mmCIF file of C-alpha atoms and ligand atoms in Angstrom:
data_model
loop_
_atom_site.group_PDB
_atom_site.id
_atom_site.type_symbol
_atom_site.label_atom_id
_atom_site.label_comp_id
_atom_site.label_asym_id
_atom_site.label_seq_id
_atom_site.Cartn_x
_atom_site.Cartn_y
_atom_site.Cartn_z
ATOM 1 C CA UNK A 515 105.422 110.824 121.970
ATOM 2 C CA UNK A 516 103.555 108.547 119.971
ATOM 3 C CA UNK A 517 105.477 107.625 117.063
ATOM 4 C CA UNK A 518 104.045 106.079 113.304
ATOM 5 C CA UNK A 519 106.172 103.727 111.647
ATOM 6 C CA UNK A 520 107.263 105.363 107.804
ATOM 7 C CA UNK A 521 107.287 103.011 105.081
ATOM 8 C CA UNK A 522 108.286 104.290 101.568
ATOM 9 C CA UNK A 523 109.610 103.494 98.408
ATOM 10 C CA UNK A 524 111.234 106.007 95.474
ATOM 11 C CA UNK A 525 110.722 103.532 92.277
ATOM 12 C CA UNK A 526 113.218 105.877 90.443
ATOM 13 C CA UNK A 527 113.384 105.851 86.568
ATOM 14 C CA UNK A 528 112.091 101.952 86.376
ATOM 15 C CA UNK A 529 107.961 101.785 86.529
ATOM 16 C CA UNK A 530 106.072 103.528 83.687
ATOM 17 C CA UNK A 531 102.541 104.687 84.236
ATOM 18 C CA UNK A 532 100.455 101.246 83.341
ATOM 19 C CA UNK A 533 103.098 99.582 85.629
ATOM 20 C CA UNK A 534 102.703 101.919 88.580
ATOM 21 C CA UNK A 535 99.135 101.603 88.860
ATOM 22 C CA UNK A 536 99.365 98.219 88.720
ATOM 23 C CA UNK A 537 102.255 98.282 91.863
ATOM 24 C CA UNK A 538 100.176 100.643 93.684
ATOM 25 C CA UNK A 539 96.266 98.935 93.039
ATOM 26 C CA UNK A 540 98.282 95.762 94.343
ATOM 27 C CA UNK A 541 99.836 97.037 97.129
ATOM 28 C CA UNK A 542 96.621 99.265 98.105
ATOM 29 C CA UNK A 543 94.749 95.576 98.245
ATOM 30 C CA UNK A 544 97.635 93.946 100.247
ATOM 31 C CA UNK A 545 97.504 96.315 102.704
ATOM 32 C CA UNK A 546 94.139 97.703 103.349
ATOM 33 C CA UNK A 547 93.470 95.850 106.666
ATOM 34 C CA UNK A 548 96.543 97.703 108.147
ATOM 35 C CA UNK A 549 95.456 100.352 110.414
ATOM 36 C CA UNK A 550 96.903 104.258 108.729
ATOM 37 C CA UNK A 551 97.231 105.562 112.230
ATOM 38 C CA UNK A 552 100.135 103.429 113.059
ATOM 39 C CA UNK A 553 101.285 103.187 109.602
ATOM 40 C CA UNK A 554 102.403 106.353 107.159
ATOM 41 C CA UNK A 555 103.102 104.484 103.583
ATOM 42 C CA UNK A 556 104.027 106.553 100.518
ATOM 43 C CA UNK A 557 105.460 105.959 96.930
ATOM 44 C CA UNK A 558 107.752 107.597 94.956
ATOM 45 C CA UNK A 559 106.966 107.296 90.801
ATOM 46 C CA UNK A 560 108.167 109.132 88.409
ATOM 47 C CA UNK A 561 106.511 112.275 87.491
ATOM 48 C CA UNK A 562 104.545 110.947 84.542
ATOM 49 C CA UNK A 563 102.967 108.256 86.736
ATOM 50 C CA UNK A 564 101.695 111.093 89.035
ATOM 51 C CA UNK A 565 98.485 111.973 88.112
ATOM 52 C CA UNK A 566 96.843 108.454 86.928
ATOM 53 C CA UNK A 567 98.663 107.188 90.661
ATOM 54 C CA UNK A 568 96.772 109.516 92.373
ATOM 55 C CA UNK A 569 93.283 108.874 90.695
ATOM 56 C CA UNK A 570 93.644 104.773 90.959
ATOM 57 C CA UNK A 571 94.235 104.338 94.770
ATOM 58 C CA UNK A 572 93.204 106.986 98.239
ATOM 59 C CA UNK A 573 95.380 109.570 99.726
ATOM 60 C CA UNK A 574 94.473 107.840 102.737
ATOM 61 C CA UNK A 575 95.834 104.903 102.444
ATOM 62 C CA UNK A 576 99.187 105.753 100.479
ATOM 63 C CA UNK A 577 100.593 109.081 99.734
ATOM 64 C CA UNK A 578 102.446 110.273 96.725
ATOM 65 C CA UNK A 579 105.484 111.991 96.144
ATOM 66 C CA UNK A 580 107.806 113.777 93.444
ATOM 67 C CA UNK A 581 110.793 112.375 92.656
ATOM 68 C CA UNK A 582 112.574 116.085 92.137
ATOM 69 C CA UNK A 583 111.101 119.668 91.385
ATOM 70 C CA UNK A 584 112.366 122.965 90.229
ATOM 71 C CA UNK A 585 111.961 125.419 93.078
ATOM 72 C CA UNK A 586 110.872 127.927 90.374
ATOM 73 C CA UNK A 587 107.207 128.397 89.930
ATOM 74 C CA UNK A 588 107.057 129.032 85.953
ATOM 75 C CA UNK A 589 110.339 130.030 83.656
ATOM 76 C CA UNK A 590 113.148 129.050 81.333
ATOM 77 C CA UNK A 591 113.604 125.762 82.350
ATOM 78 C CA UNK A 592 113.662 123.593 79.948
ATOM 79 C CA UNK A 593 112.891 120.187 81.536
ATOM 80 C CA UNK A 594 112.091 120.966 84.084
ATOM 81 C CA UNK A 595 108.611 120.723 86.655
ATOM 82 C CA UNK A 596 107.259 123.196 88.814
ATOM 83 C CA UNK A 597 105.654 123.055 92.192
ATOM 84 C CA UNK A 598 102.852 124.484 90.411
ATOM 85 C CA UNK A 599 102.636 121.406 87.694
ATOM 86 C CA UNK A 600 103.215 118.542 90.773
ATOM 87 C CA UNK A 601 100.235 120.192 93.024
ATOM 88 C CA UNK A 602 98.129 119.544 89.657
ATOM 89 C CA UNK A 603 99.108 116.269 90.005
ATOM 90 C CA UNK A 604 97.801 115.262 93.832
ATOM 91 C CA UNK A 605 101.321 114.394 94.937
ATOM 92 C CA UNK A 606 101.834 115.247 98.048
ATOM 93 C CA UNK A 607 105.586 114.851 99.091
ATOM 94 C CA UNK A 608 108.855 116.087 97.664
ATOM 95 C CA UNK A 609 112.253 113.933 97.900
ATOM 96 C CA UNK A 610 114.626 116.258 97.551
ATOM 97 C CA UNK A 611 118.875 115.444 97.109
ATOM 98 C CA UNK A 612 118.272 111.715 96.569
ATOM 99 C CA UNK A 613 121.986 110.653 96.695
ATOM 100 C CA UNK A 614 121.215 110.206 92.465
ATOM 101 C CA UNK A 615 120.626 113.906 92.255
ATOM 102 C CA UNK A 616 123.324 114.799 94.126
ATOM 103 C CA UNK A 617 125.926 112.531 92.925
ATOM 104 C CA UNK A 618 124.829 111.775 89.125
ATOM 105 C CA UNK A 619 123.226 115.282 88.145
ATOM 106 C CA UNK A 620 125.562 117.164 90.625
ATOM 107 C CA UNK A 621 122.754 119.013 92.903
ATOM 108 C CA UNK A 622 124.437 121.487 95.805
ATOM 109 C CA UNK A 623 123.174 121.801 99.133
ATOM 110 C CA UNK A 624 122.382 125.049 97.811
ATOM 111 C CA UNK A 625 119.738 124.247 95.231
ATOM 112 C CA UNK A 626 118.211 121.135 97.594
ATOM 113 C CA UNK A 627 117.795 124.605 99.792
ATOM 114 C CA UNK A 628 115.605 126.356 97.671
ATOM 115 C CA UNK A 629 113.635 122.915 96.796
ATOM 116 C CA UNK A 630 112.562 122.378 100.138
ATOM 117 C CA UNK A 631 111.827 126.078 100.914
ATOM 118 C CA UNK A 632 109.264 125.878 97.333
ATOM 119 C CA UNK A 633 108.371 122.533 98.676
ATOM 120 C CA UNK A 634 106.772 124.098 102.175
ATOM 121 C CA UNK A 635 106.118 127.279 100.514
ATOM 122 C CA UNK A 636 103.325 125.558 98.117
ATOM 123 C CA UNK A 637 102.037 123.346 101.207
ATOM 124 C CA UNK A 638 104.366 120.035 99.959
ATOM 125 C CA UNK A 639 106.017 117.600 102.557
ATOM 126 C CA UNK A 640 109.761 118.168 101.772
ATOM 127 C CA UNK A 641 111.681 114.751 101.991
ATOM 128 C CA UNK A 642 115.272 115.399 102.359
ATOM 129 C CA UNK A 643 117.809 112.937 101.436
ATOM 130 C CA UNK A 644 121.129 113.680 102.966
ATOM 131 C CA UNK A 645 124.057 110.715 103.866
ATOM 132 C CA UNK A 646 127.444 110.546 103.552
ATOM 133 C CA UNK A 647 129.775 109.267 101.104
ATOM 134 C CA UNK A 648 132.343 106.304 101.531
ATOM 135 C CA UNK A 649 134.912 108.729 100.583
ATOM 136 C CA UNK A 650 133.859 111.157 103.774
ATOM 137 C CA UNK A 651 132.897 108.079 105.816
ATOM 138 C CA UNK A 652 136.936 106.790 105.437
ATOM 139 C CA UNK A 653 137.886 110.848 106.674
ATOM 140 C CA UNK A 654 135.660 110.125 109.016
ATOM 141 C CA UNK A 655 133.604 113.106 108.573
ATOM 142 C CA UNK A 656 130.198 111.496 108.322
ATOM 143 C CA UNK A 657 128.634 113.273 111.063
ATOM 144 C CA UNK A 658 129.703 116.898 110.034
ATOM 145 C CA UNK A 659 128.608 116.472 106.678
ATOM 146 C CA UNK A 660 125.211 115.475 107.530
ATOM 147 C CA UNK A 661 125.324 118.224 109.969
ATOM 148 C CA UNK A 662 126.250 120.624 106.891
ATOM 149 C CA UNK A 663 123.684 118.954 104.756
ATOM 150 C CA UNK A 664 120.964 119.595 107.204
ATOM 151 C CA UNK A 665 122.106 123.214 108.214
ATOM 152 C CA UNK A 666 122.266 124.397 104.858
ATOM 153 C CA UNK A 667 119.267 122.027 103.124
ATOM 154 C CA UNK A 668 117.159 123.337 106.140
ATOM 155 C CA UNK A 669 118.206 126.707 106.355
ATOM 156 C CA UNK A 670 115.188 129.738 106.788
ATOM 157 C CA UNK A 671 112.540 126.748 107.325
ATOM 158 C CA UNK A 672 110.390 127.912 110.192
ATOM 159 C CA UNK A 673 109.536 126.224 112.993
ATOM 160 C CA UNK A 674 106.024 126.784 112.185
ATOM 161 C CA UNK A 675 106.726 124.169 108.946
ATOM 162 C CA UNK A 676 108.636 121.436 110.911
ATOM 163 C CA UNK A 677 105.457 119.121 110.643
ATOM 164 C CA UNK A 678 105.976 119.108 106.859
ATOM 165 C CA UNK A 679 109.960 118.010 107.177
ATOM 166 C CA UNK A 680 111.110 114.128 106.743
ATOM 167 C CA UNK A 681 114.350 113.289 106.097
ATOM 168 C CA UNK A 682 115.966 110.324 104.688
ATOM 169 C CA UNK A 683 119.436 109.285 106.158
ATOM 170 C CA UNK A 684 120.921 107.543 103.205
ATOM 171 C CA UNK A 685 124.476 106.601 103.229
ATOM 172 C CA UNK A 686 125.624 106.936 99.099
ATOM 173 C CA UNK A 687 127.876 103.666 100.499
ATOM 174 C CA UNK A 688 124.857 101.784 101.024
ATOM 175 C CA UNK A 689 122.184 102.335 98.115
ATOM 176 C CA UNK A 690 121.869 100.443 95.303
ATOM 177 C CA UNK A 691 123.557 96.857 93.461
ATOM 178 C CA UNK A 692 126.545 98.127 94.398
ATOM 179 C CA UNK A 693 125.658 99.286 98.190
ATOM 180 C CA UNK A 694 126.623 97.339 101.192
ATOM 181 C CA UNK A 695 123.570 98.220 103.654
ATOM 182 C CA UNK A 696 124.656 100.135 107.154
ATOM 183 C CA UNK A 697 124.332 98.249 110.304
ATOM 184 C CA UNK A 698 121.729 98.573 112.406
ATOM 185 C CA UNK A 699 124.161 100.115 114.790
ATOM 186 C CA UNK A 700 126.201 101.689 112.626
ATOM 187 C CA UNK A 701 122.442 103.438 111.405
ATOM 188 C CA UNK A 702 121.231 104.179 114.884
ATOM 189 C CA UNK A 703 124.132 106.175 115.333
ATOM 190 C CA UNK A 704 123.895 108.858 112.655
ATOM 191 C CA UNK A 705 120.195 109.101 113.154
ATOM 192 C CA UNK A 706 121.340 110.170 116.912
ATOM 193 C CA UNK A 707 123.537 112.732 115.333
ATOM 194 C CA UNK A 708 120.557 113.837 112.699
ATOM 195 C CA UNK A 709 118.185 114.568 115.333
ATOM 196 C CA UNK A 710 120.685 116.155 117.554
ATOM 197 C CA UNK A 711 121.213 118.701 114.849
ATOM 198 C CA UNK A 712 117.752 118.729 114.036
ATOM 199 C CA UNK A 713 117.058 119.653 118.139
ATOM 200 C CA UNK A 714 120.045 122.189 117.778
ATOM 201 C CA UNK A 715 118.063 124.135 114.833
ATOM 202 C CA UNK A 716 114.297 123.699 115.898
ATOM 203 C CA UNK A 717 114.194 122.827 119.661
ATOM 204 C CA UNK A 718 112.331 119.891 121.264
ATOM 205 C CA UNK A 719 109.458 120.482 118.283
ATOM 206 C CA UNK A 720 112.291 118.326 116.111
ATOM 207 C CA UNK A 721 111.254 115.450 117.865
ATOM 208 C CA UNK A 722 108.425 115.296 115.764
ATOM 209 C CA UNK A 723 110.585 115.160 112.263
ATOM 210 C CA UNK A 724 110.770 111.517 111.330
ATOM 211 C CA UNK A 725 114.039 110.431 110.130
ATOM 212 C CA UNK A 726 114.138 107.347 107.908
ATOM 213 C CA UNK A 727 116.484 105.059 106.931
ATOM 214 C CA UNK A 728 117.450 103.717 103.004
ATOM 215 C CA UNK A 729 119.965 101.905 101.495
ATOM 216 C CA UNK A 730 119.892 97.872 100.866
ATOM 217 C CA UNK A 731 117.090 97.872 102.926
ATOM 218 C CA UNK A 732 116.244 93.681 103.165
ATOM 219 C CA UNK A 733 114.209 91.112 104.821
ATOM 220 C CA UNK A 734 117.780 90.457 106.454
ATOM 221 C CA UNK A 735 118.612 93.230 107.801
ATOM 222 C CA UNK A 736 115.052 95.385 108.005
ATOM 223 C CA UNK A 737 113.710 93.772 111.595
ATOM 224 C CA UNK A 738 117.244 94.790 113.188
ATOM 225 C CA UNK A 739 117.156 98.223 112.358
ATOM 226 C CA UNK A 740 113.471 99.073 112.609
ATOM 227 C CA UNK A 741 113.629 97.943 116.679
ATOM 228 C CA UNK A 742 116.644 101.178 116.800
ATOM 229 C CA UNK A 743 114.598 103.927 118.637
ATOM 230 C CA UNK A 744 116.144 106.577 116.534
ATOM 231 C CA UNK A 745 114.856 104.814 113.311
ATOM 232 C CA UNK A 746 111.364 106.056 112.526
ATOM 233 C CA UNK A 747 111.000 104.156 109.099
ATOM 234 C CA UNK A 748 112.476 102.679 106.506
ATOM 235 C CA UNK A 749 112.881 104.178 103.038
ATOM 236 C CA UNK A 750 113.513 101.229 101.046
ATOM 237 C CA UNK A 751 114.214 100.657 96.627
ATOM 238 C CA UNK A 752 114.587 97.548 95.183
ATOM 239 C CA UNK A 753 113.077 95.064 98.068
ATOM 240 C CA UNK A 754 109.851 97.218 97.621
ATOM 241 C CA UNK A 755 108.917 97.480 94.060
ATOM 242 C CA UNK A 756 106.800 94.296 94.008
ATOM 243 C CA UNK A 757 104.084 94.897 95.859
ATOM 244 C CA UNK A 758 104.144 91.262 98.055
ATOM 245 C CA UNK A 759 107.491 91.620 98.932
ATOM 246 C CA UNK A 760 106.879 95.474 100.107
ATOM 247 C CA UNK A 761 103.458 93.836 101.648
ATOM 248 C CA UNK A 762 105.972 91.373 103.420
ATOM 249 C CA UNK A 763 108.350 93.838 104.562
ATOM 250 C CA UNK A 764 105.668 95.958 106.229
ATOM 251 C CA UNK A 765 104.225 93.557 108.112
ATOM 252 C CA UNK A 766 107.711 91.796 109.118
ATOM 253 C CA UNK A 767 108.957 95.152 110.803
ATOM 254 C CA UNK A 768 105.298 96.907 112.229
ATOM 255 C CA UNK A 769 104.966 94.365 115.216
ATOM 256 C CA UNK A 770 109.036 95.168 116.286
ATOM 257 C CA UNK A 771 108.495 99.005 115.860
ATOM 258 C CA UNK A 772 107.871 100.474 118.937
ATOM 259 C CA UNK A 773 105.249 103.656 118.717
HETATM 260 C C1 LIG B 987 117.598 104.374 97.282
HETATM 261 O O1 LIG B 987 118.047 104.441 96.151
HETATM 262 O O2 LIG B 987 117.197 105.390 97.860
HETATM 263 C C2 LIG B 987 117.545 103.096 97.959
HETATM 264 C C3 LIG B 987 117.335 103.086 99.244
HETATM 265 O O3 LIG B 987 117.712 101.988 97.161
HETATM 266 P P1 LIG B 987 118.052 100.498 97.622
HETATM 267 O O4 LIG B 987 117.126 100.122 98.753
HETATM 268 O O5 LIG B 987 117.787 99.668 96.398
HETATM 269 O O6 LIG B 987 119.479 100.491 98.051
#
């Protein structure tokens, strides 16, 4: 199978509007000689950077995603956004259970359920986050909690949808300041036991669901994890939001991926 290397970035609550057009008109420029087939690059804003995001660079060469969404189409929800409101938007994707939504606002399994079920029902690409904690890594229960996460995030998708699933293997150990990035091996491990699950649920079609790795992604460590064959991409925070370094990164890792 012919693989594309995934490149991505969630800028979280940090860029406003103004800021991420000017992040994404610069990083649009960087990279335009870089050929889309081999390369899938996306970026995360928040929701209020959606729509002038969408009109300032192409589809084509970077796709644009939600932060979160309310699985809800319309109702009493204060605060929150609709699938309905994002498709207004142009965005594309969905990250969905982002170890932040999971851990700081206290999102279930459950509820990241019903996201990505709204996210394929309304023709979104549902990103699911899912990793373990250092608490469950210690009890050494890593691999049947991202088992658990991907059972029940993934349950009632149809195989017919599994072109529209990415998932993001993010260890809550290894994100952010405070995150001490995975090892390469360490990495290529639990995206073995990801896509075993995933093969368990869908067949040989999960071959085709990429399965990225985030957390302390760095200039250090990015080349040693990108050459895993079980890493498809790298979904990377704070060594991405300038638009050289991200530019850097890119072209550091694309000649070591193997497609
Ligand atoms: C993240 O928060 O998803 C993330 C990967 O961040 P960082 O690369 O900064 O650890």
């Amino acid at each position: 199978m012919n693989r594309t290397l995934f490149m991505g970035t969630n800028l979280k609550m940090y860029k406003t509007s103004n800021e991420t057009v000017a992040f994404l008109t610069e990083l649009h420029e960087l990279t335009r000689d870089i050929d889309r087939t081999r390369l899938t690059l996306f970026v995360i804003p928040s929701h209020t950077s959606l729509e002038s995001a969408r009109k300032c660079v192409p589809q084509s060469s970077i796709r644009l995603g939600a932060q979160n969404m309310h699985w809800e189409d319309e109702g009493q929800f204060t605060g929150e956004i609709s699938p309905r409101m994002i498709k207004e938007t142009g965005a594309e994707i969905i990250e969905i259970g982002h170890s932040e939504r999971r851990h700081v606002m206290g999102e279930t399994d459950e509820q990241e359920n019903k996201k990505v079920l709204a996210a394929l029902r309304h023709g979104f690409t549902a990103l699911l986050c899912i990793g373990e904690t250092k608490e469950q890594k210690e009890l050494n229960i890593s691999d049947e909690v991202l088992s658990m996460q991907l059972k029940i995030g993934l349950n009632g998708v149809q195989r017919k949808d599994i072109h529209r699933i990415w998932i993001a293997y993010e260890p809550v150990w290894a994100i952010g300041v405070n995150g001490t990035p995975a090892s390469a091996e360490y990495a290529e491990e639990k995206h073995g036991v990801i896509k075993s699950v995933l093969k368990k649920m869908f067949g040989d079609e999960a071959a085709q669901i990429p399965v990225l790795y985030g957390g302390s992604v760095n200039p250090q460590n990015a080349s040693g994890l990108i050459i895993k064959r079980n890493i498809d991409g790298l979904f990377v925070g704070r060594s991405a939001w300038q638009a050289p370094a991200f530019n850097s990164l890119i072209r550091q890792v694309m000649p070591l991926f193997k497609s």
